[in-house]
Coordinates of C-alpha atoms in Angstrom, one line a residue:
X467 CA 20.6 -41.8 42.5
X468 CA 18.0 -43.1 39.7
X469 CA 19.5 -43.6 36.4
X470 CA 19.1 -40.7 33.8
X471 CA 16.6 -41.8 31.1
X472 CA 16.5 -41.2 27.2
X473 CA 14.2 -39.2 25.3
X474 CA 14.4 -40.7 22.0
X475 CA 12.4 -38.9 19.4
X476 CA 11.5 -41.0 15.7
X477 CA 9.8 -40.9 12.7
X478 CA 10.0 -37.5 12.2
X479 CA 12.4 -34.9 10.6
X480 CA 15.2 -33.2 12.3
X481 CA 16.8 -30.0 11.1
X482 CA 20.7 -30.7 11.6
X483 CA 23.3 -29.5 10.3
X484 CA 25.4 -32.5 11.0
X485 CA 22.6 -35.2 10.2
X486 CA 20.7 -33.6 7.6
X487 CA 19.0 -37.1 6.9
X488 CA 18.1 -37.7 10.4
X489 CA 14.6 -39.0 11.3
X490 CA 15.6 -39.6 14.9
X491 CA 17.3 -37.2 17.8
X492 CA 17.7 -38.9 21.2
X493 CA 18.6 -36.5 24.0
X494 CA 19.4 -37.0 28.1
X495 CA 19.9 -34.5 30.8
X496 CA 18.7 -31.7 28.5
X497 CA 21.5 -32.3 25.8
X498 CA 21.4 -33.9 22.3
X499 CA 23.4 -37.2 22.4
X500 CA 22.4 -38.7 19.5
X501 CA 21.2 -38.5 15.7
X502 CA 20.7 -40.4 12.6
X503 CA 17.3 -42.8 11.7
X504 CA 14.5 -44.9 13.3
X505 CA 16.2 -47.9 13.1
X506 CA 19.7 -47.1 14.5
X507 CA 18.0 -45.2 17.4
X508 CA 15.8 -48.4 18.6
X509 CA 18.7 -50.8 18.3
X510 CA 21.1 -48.1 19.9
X511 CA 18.5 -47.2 23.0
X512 CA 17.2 -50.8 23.1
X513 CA 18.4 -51.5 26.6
X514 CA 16.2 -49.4 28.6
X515 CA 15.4 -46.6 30.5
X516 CA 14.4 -45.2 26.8
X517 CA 11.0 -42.6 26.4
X518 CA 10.2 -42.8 23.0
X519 CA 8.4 -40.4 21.4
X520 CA 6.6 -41.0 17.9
X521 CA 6.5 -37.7 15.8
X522 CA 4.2 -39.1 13.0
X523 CA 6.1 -37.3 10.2
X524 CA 6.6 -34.0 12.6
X525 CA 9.4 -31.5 11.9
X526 CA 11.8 -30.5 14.6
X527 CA 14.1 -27.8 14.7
X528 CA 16.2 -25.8 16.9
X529 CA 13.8 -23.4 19.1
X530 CA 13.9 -19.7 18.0
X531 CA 15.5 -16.8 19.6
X532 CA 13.3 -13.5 19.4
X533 CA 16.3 -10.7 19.5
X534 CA 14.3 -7.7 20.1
X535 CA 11.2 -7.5 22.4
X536 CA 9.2 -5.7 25.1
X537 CA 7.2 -8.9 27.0
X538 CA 5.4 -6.5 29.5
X539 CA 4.1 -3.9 26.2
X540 CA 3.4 -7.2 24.8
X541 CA 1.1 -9.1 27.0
X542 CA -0.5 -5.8 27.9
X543 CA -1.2 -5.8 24.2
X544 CA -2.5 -10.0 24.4
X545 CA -4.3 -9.5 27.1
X546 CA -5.9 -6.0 26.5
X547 CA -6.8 -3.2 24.1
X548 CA -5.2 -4.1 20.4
X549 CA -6.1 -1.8 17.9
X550 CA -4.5 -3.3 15.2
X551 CA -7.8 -4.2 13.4
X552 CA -8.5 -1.0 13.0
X553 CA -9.4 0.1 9.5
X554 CA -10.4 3.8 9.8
X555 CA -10.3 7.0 12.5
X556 CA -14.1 6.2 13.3
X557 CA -13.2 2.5 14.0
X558 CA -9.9 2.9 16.1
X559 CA -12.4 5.5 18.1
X560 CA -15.4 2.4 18.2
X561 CA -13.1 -0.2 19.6
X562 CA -11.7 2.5 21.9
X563 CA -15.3 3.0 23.3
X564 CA -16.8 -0.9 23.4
X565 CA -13.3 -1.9 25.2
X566 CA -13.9 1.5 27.6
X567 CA -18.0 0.3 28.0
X568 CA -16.7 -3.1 29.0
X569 CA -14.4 -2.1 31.6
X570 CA -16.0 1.1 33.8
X571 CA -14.0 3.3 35.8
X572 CA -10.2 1.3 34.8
X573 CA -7.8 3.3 32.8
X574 CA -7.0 2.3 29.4
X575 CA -4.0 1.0 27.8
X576 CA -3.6 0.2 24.1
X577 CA -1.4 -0.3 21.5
X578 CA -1.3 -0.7 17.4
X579 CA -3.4 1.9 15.5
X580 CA -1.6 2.7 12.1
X581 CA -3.2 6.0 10.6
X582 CA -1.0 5.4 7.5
X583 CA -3.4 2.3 6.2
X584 CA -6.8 4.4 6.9
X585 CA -8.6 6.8 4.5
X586 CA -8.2 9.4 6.6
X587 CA -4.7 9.1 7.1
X588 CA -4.8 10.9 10.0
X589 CA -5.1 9.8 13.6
X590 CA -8.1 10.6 16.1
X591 CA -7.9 14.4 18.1
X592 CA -7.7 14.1 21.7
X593 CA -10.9 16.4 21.3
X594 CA -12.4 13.0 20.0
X595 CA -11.0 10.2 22.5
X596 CA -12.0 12.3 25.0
X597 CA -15.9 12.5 23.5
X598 CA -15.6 8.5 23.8
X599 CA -13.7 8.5 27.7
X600 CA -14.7 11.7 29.6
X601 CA -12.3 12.5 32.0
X602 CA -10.7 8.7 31.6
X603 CA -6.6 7.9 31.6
X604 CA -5.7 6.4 28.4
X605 CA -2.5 5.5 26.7
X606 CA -3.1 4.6 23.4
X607 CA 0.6 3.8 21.6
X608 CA 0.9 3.6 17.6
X609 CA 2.0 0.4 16.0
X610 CA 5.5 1.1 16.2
X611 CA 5.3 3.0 20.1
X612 CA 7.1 5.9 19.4
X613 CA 4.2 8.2 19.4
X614 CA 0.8 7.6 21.6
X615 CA -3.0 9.6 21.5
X616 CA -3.4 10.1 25.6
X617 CA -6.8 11.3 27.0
X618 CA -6.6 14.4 28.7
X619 CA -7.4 12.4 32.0
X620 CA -3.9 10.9 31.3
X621 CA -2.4 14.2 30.5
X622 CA -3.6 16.7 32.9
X623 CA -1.3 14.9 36.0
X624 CA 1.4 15.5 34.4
X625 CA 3.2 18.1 35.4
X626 CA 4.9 20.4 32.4
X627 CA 4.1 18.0 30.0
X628 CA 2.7 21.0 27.2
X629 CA 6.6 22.5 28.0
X630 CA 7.7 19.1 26.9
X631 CA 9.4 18.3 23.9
X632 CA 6.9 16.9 21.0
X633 CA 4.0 18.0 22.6
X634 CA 0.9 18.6 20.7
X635 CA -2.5 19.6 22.7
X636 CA -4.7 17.9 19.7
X637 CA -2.5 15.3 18.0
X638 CA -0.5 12.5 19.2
X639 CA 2.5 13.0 21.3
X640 CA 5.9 12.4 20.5
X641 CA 9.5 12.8 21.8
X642 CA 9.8 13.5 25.5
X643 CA 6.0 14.3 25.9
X644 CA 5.4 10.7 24.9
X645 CA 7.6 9.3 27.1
X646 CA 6.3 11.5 30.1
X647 CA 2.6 9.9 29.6
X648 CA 3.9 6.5 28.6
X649 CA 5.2 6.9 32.8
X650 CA 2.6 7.9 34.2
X651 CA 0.7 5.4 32.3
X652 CA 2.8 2.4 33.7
X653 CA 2.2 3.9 36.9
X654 CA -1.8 3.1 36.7
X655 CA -0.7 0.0 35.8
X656 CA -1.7 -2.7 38.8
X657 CA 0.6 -5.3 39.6
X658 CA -1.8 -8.0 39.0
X659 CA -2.2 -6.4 35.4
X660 CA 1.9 -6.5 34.7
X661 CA 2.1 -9.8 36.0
X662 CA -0.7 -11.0 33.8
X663 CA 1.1 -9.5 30.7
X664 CA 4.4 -10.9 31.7
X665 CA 2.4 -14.2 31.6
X666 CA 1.0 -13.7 28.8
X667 CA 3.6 -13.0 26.5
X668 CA 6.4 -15.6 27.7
X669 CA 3.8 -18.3 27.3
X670 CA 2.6 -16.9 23.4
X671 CA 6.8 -17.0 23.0
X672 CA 6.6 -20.7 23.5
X673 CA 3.3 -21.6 22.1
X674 CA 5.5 -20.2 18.8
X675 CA 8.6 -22.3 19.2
X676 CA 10.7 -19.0 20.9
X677 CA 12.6 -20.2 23.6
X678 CA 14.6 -17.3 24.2
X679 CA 14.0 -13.4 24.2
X680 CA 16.1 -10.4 24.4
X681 CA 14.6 -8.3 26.6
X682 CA 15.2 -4.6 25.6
X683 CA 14.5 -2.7 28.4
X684 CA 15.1 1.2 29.5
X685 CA 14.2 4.4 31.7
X686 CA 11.7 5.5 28.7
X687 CA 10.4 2.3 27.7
X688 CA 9.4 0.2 30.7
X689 CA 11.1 1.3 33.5
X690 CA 13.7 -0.1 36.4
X691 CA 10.8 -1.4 38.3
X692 CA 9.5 -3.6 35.2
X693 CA 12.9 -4.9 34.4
X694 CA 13.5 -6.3 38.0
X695 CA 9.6 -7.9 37.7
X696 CA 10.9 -9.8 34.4
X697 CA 14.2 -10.7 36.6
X698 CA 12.7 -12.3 38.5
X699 CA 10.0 -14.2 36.5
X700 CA 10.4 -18.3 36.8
X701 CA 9.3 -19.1 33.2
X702 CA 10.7 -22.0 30.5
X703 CA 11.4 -18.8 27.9
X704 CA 14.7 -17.5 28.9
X705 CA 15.1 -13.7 29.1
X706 CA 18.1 -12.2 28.1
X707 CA 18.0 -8.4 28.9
X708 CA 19.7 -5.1 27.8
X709 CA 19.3 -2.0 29.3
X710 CA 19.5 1.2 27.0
X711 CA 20.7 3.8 29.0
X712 CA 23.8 6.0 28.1
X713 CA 27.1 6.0 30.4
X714 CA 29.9 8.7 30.1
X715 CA 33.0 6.4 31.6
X716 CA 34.0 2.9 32.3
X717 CA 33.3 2.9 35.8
X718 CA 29.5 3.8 34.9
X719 CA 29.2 1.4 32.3
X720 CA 30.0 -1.4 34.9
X721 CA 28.0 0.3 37.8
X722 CA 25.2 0.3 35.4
X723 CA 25.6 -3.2 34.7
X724 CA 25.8 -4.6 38.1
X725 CA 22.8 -2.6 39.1
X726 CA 20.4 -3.8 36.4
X727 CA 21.9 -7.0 36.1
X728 CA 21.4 -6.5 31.8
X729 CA 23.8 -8.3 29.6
X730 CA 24.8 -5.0 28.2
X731 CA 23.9 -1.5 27.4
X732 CA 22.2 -1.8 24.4
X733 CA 19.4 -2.5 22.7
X734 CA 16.7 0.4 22.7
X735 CA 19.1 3.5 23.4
X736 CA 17.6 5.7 21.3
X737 CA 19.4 7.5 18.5
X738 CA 16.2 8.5 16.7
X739 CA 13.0 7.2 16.6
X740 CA 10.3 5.6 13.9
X741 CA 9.8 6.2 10.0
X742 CA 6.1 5.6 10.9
X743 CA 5.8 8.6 13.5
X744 CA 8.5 10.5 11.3
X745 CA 10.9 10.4 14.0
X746 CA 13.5 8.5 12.8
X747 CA 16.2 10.6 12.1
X748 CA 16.8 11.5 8.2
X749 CA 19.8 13.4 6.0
X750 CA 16.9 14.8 3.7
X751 CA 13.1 15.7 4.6
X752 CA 10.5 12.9 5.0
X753 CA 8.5 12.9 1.4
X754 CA 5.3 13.8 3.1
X755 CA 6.3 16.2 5.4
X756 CA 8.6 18.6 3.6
X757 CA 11.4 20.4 5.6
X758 CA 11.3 17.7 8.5
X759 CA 13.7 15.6 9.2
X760 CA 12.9 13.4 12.6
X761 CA 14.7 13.6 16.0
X762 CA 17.7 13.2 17.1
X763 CA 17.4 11.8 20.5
X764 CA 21.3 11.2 21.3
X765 CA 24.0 13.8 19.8
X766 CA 26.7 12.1 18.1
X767 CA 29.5 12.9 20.7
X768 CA 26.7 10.9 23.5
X769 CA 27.1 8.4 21.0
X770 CA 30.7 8.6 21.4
X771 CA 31.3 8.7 24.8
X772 CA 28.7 5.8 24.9
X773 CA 30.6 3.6 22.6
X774 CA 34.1 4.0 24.2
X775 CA 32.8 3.9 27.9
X776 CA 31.4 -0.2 26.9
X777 CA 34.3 -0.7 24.9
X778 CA 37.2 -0.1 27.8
X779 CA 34.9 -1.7 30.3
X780 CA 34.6 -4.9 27.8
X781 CA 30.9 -4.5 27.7
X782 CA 28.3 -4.5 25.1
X783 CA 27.3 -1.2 23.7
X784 CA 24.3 -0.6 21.2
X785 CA 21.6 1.8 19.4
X786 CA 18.3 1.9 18.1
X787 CA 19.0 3.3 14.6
X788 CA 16.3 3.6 11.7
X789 CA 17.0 6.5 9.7
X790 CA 20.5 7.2 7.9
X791 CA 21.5 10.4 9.8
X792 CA 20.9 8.0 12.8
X793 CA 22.9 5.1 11.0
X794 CA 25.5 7.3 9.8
X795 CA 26.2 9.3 13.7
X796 CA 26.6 6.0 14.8
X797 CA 28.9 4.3 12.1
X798 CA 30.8 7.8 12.9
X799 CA 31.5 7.4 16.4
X800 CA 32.6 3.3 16.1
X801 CA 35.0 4.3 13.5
X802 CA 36.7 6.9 16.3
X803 CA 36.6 4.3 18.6
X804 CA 37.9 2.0 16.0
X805 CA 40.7 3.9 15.2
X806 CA 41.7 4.8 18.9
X807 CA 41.0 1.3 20.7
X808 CA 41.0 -1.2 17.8
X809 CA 39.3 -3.1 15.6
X810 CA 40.0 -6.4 18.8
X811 CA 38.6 -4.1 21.2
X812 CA 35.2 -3.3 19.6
X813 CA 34.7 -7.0 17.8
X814 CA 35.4 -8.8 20.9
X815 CA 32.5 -6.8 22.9
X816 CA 29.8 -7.7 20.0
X817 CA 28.5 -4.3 19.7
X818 CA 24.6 -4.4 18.4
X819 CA 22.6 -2.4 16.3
X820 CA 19.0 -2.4 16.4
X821 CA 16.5 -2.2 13.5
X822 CA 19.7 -0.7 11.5
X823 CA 17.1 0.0 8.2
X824 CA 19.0 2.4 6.3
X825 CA 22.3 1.5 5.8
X826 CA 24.8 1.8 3.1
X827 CA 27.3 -0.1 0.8
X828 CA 30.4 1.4 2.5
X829 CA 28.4 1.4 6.0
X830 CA 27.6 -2.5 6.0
X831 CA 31.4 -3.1 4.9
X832 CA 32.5 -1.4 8.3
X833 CA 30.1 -2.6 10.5
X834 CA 30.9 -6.3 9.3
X835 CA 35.1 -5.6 9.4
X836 CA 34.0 -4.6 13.0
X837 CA 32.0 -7.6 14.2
X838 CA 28.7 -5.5 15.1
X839 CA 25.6 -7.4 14.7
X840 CA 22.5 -6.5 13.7
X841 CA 19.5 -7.2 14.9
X842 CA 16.7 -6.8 12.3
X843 CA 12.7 -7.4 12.1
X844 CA 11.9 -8.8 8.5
X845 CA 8.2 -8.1 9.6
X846 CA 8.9 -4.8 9.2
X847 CA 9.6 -4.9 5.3
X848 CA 6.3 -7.4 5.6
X849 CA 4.1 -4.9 6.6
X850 CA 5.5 -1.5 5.6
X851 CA 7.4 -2.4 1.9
X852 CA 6.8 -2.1 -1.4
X853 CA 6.0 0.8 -3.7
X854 CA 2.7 1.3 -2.1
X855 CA 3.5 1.1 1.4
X856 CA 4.2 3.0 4.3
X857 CA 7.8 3.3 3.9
X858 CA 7.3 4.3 -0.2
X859 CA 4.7 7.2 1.4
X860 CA 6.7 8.5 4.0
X861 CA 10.4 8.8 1.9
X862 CA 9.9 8.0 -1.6
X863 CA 9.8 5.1 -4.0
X864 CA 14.0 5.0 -4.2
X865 CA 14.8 5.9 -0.7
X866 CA 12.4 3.5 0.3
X867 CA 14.2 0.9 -2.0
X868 CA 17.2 0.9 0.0
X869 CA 15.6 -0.4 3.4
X870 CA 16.3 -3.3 5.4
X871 CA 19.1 -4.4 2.9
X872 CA 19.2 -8.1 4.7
X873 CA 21.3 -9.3 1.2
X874 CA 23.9 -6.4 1.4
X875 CA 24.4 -6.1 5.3
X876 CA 25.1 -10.4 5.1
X877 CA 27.2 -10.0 2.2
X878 CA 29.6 -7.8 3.7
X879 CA 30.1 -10.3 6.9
X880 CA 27.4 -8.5 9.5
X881 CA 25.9 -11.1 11.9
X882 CA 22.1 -10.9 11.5
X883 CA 20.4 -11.5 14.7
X884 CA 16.3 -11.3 14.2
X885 CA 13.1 -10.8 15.9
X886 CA 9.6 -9.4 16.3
X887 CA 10.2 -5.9 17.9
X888 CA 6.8 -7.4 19.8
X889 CA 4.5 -5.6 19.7
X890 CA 4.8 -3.8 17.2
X891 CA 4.8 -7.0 15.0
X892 CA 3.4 -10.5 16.2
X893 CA 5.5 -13.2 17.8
X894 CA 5.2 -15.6 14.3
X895 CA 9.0 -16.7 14.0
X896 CA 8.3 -18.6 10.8
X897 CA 6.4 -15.7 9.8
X898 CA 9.8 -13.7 9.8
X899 CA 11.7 -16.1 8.0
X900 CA 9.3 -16.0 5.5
X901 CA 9.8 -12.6 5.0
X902 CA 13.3 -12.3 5.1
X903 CA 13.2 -15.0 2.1
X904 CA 10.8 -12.7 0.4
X905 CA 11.9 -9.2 0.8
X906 CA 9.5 -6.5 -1.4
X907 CA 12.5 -5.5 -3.0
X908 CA 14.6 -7.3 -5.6
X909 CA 17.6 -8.5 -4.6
X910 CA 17.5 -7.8 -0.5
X911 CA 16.1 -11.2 0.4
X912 CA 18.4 -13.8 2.0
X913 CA 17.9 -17.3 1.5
X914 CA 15.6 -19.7 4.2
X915 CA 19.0 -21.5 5.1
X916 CA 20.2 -17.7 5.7
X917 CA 16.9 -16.3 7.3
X918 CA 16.1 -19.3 10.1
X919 CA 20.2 -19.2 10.7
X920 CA 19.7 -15.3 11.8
X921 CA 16.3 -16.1 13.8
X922 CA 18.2 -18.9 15.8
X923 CA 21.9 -19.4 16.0
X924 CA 21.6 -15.4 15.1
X925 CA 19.9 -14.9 18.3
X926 CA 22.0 -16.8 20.5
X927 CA 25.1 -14.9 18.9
X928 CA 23.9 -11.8 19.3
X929 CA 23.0 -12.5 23.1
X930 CA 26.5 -13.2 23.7
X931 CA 26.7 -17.4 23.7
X932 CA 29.8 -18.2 23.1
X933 CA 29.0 -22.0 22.6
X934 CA 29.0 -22.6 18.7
X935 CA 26.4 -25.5 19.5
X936 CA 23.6 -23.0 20.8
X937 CA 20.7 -22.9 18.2
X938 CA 21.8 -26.0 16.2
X939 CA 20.5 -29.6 17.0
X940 CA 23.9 -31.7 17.1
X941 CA 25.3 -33.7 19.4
X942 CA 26.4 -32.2 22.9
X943 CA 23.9 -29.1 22.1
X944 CA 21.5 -28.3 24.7
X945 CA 18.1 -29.5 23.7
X946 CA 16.4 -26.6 22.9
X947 CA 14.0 -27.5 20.0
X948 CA 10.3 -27.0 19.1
X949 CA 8.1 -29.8 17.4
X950 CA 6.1 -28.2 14.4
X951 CA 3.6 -30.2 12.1
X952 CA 4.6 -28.4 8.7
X953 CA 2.9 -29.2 4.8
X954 CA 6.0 -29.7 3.2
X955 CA 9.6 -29.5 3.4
X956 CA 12.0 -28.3 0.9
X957 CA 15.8 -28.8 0.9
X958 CA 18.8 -30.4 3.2
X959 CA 19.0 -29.5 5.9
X960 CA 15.2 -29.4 6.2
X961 CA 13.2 -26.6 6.3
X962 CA 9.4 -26.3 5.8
X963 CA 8.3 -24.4 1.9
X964 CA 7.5 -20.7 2.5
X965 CA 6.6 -19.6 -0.4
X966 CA 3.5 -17.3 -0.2
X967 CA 0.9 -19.6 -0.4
X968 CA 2.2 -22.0 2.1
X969 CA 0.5 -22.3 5.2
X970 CA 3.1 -21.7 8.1
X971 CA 4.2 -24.4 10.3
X972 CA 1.6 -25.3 13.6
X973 CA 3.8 -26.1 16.6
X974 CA 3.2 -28.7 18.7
X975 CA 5.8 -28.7 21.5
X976 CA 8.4 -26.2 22.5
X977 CA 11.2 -27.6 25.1
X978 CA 14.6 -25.9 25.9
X979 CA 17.4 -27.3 27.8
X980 CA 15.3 -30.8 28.0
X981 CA 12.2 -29.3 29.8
X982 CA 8.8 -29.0 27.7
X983 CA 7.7 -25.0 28.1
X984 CA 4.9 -25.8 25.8
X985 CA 2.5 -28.8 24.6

């Protein structure tokens, strides 16, 4: 049996919480065994069977964990139509058309057009994608894919979809119409083009320093089918899944569990839906669309039964929740299952919330006694804050305030887990720290130290690792770290500047548990 070498890795920076000086890390057999400076390391590993690795003043840290994704939507996204760019109505409907032109007789698949930014404010007719597609399928999901524009080529298959809940024959669907085409959609789908996407969205994770995902998989979102094709994918990133499907009972919580193979039942069970599709599920009306309120997608006593099922079977349970009638039907149902099981019970299962934007003083204080985690997408505040935003034109300048209240939900003991929500914002992990640390509303940022916590150890907390080690660079951790070439670093333990004008780090090399997944 040959002798395990050394990776020893100098004249750099290393993020530690143990060694916040070090300029050195040596690891072997895909765990950190050492840290401290240049010269210790070369007189310590002087003996042989050494790799050295000169970082010329690079930064390492530990690798990031994206909590929430959806790698298929993703890479379909990478690899295909992305109308993200799109600045008007008449521009969405251009790049619709060249990308259509370029590909003859294929149905379409895109994702990312945000009305709310255009002049129009309005989003194209199906009258009008089908003057651009004839009789051609297309899904075309909005940025945050809980409403999609489909062609009537995509719609007309579909049986009883006008009987559907949310349908509208000109504007985009919604509710259960939207998930009826989003189906038949992934059924055009070729394998060749899923695979492809898998592909390409695991290796854009590691080419950003992610070394693990959560995987947040369901019937409406992409299917049994797709979740057994990311199974079974051999790639560097690790997937961690959860399945959001609701169970009644014990037995079915553990049923469902063995049949998906998911870590829990969580992740995107749907409560309610999106602020930007005015589907998220509000106590008052949406400022610009009076006497609306969203959808409830899951009754409160689903919720329930939901909750308590995971809870006596020991597994985790969790929500997608966005709006406070969501937030608050949820917070509702753990406090029954609270008071009838105990507070043990539920903390010990790490219960999860996802997205968890509107959220209260009292809410945040229960949720932390109870050991839920949330996992958050700063990007979100990024993109959609601020009094001229869309979350200011959709509720109001004060209710608007009040979201993603990172500060408050930290300050009251909730575990922060984050991520991208890919792709409905990029995979750009330094990207969401920065935001976190610079939150469009006074007094709701966290701090870096805080923020890359939450988009690291976070991650690996919130996926269940009980190994305190996971996500930190000390010694006996496995050796999951990504090489970055940064303009400056600020303070101990190191971290790169992020104020605004900073240019984000460029990573070089991504390797977890000892192997390189990227560089």
């Amino acid at each position: 049996m040959s002798e395990l070498r050394t990776t020893l890795l100098v004249n750099g920076r290393v993020h530690s919480p143990t060694h916040p000086d070090a300029t050195a890390m040596a690891v072997r057999d895909g765990v950190v065994v050492w840290l401290g400076s240049d010269d210790v390391g070369r007189t310590r590993f002087a003996s042989g069977g050494v790799d050295i690795v000169d970082l010329d003043g690079g930064f390492v840290a530990p690798g990031f964990v994206d909590s929430h994704i959806h790698l298929t939507a993703t890479g379909l996204a990478l690899t295909g139509l992305d109308l993200r760019t799109a600045t008007s109505r008449r521009h969405c409907l251009q790049l619709i058309a060249d990308y259509a032109a370029a590909r003859p007789g294929r149905p379409i698949w895109g994702h990312g057009w945000d009305e709310s930014s255009w002049p129009e404010n309005a989003a194209p007719t199906t009258a009008e994608l089908d003057a651009v597609l004839g009789g051609r399928p297309a899904y075309l999901a909005r940025v945050d894919v809980h409403s999609a524009l489909a062609s009537t080529g995509l719609r007309r298959p579909v049986s009883a979809l006008a009987s559907a809940t949310g349908f509208d024959d000109q504007r985009p669907l919604v509710g259960d119409a939207h998930h009826a085409v989003r189906a038949a959609a992934r059924d055009l789908l070729t394998d060749d083009q899923r695979a492809e996407a898998q592909a390409a969205a695991l290796d854009t994770a590691a080419a950003n320093g992610i070394v693990a995902v959560h995987e947040c998989a369901g019937p409406e979102i992409g299917g049994l089918d797709d979740w057994h094709e990311l199974r079974a994918l051999d790639h560097g990133v690790e997937v961690i899944g959860y399945w959001g499907e609701a169970v009644s009972s014990p037995a079915q919580a553990r049923a469902l569990l063995d049949d998906t193979g998911a870590a829990g039942l969580a992740g995107d069970l749907f409560v309610d839906g999106a602020l930007g599709s005015r589907t998220a599920w509000l106590r008052e009306p949406y400022e610009d669309a009076a006497h609306h309120t969203g959808t409830c997608y899951l009754d409160p006593e689903q919720v329930a039964a939901h909750l308590r099922a995971c809870t006596e079977a020991g597994v985790t349970a969790g929500f997608h929740v966005i709006g406070d009638a969501a937030v608050s039907s949820v917070v509702a149902a753990l406090e029954r299952v609270v008071e009838d099981l105990g507070v043990a019970a539920v903390a010990r299962c790490g219960h999860r919330l996802e997205h968890v934007e509107m959220v209260t003083t009292d809410q945040a204080a229960k949720l932390g006694a109870w050991g839920v985690i949330a996992s958050m997408q700063p990007n979100f505040d990024a993109l959609w804050g601020g009094h001229e935003g869309m979350y200011a034109r959709r509720l109001g300048i004060d209710r608007a305030g009040r979201l993603n209240p990172f500060a408050l939900l930290a300050s009251q003991g909730v575990a922060l887990a984050f991520g991208s929500d890919a792709p409905v914002t990029g995979l750009d992990p330094w990207a969401t720290v920065r935001a976190a640390t610079q939150h469009q509303t006074p007094g709701s940022s966290i701090s870096a130290r805080a923020a890359f916590a939450a988009a690291t150890r976070g991650g690996w907390r919130a996926g269940g690792a009980g190994d305190g080690s996971m996500g930190s660079l000390v010694p006996g951790a496995p050796a999951s770290y990504a090489i970055w070439d940064v303009d400056a670093l600020s303070e101990l333990p190191a971290l790169p500047r992020l104020d605004p004008t900073d240019s984000l780090p460029r990573c070089r090399q991504t390797v977890h548990r000892g192997a390189v997944i990227h560089g």
